[in-house]
């Protein structure tokens, strides 16, 4: 498959880039019909930048420090992302709350992965909060990004069990393993034009999606 037949993607990161690596692997082994055109980080020392360089992917740093407002920074970020003409913008551990200045131009082609089964546990510290709540299932959600934080329609849920002896670390590891399956799956559905955002609603294969698809992660441990 040539690059012209693949969905052009820009990935935004802030840290290690483990979900980025799952997408790179999928692109390189031919499982994902995508062309990652650039990886952009708001942190110059993000280890994920080296993952991209090793794969021959263009990298940029858009350091958020020194900007008077979030909107000022988002205007720069919007310009740099648009430079690559992406069909999809993927937030892969990008630790910034984005304003409408960035979100609205990419609405419907901007996605994120969140470490909980949304709408449960929006925001931070999801694993600790899940344990404190005593839930028996936890997981992750790939969702469209909208101006309201963690509130866009969910493309897919991936569920994992919560064990009685779990702590935050063990639960996080199980969820991250699910993320590395869920994100490539959601990205491929978008590359295949199977899912889309229309008038604020998820459509799957042309039909309104009232319940997010559940990914069988085969993670019973």
XYZ file of C-alpha atoms in Angstrom, residues 31-153:
123
model
C -1.761 -3.679 9.850
C -2.699 0.021 9.893
C -3.467 1.924 6.696
C -1.922 5.134 8.002
C 0.970 7.437 7.173
C 2.306 9.096 10.334
C 3.621 12.328 8.862
C 4.872 13.919 12.065
C 5.141 13.519 15.814
C 4.912 16.789 17.748
C 5.687 17.201 21.450
C 5.239 20.076 23.854
C 8.261 18.781 25.801
C 11.735 18.781 24.229
C 12.863 15.781 26.276
C 9.865 13.536 25.571
C 11.245 9.998 25.001
C 8.569 9.402 22.382
C 10.390 11.753 19.997
C 13.225 9.240 19.750
C 10.722 6.475 18.944
C 9.560 8.559 15.979
C 13.094 9.350 14.820
C 14.043 5.688 14.863
C 11.082 5.018 12.575
C 12.096 7.808 10.196
C 9.139 10.024 11.134
C 9.484 13.817 11.191
C 9.472 15.350 14.676
C 8.849 18.813 16.043
C 8.873 20.410 19.473
C 6.284 23.076 20.222
C 7.254 24.038 23.747
C 4.267 25.442 25.632
C 6.424 27.487 27.983
C 6.561 31.210 27.340
C 3.040 31.671 26.009
C 0.776 34.089 27.845
C -2.383 32.021 27.363
C -3.405 28.513 26.347
C -5.094 29.998 23.288
C -1.834 31.621 22.158
C -0.041 28.301 22.366
C -2.889 26.445 20.690
C -2.755 28.853 17.755
C 0.896 27.912 17.188
C 0.144 24.214 17.601
C -2.766 24.442 15.163
C -0.493 26.006 12.568
C 2.211 23.374 12.935
C -0.219 20.447 12.815
C -2.047 21.892 9.801
C 1.304 22.145 7.993
C 1.214 18.346 7.573
C -2.380 18.315 6.247
C -3.514 15.442 8.481
C -6.680 13.482 7.990
C -6.430 12.495 11.644
C -4.770 14.042 14.698
C -4.005 11.558 17.482
C -3.390 12.618 21.082
C -1.116 9.953 22.552
C -0.345 11.074 26.075
C -0.430 14.759 25.166
C -0.739 16.348 28.589
C -2.361 19.620 27.637
C -5.960 20.762 27.945
C -6.729 22.028 24.452
C -8.853 25.106 23.829
C -11.400 25.550 21.035
C -8.684 27.451 19.124
C -7.124 24.065 18.408
C -10.044 21.683 18.774
C -12.589 23.279 16.476
C -10.489 23.305 13.259
C -9.829 19.571 13.692
C -13.249 18.565 15.020
C -14.155 15.112 13.753
C -10.549 14.212 13.007
C -9.085 14.654 16.480
C -9.062 11.710 18.908
C -7.708 10.883 22.347
C -7.309 7.835 24.558
C -8.364 8.140 28.178
C -7.508 5.607 30.933
C -11.042 4.912 32.119
C -14.372 3.725 30.774
C -15.828 7.110 29.976
C -17.979 8.798 31.140
C -16.615 7.327 34.400
C -13.564 9.010 35.912
C -12.992 11.939 33.625
C -9.824 13.899 34.318
C -6.747 12.715 36.204
C -5.834 9.951 38.670
C -8.244 7.510 37.075
C -6.671 4.327 38.460
C -6.623 5.571 42.038
C -10.211 6.752 41.752
C -11.323 3.444 40.234
C -9.762 1.534 43.124
C -11.298 3.862 45.692
C -14.703 3.426 44.065
C -14.437 -0.360 44.324
C -15.287 -1.036 40.675
C -14.765 -4.543 39.333
C -14.041 -3.369 35.768
C -11.812 -0.592 34.529
C -10.250 0.104 31.159
C -9.755 2.759 28.531
C -11.750 4.754 26.004
C -10.823 6.107 22.601
C -12.976 9.138 21.935
C -13.415 12.091 19.648
C -12.083 15.279 21.198
C -14.589 18.098 21.628
C -14.228 21.415 23.478
C -15.555 19.837 26.695
C -12.865 17.813 28.487
C -13.158 14.020 28.067
C -16.735 14.400 26.851
C -16.567 13.573 23.141
C -18.346 10.487 21.756
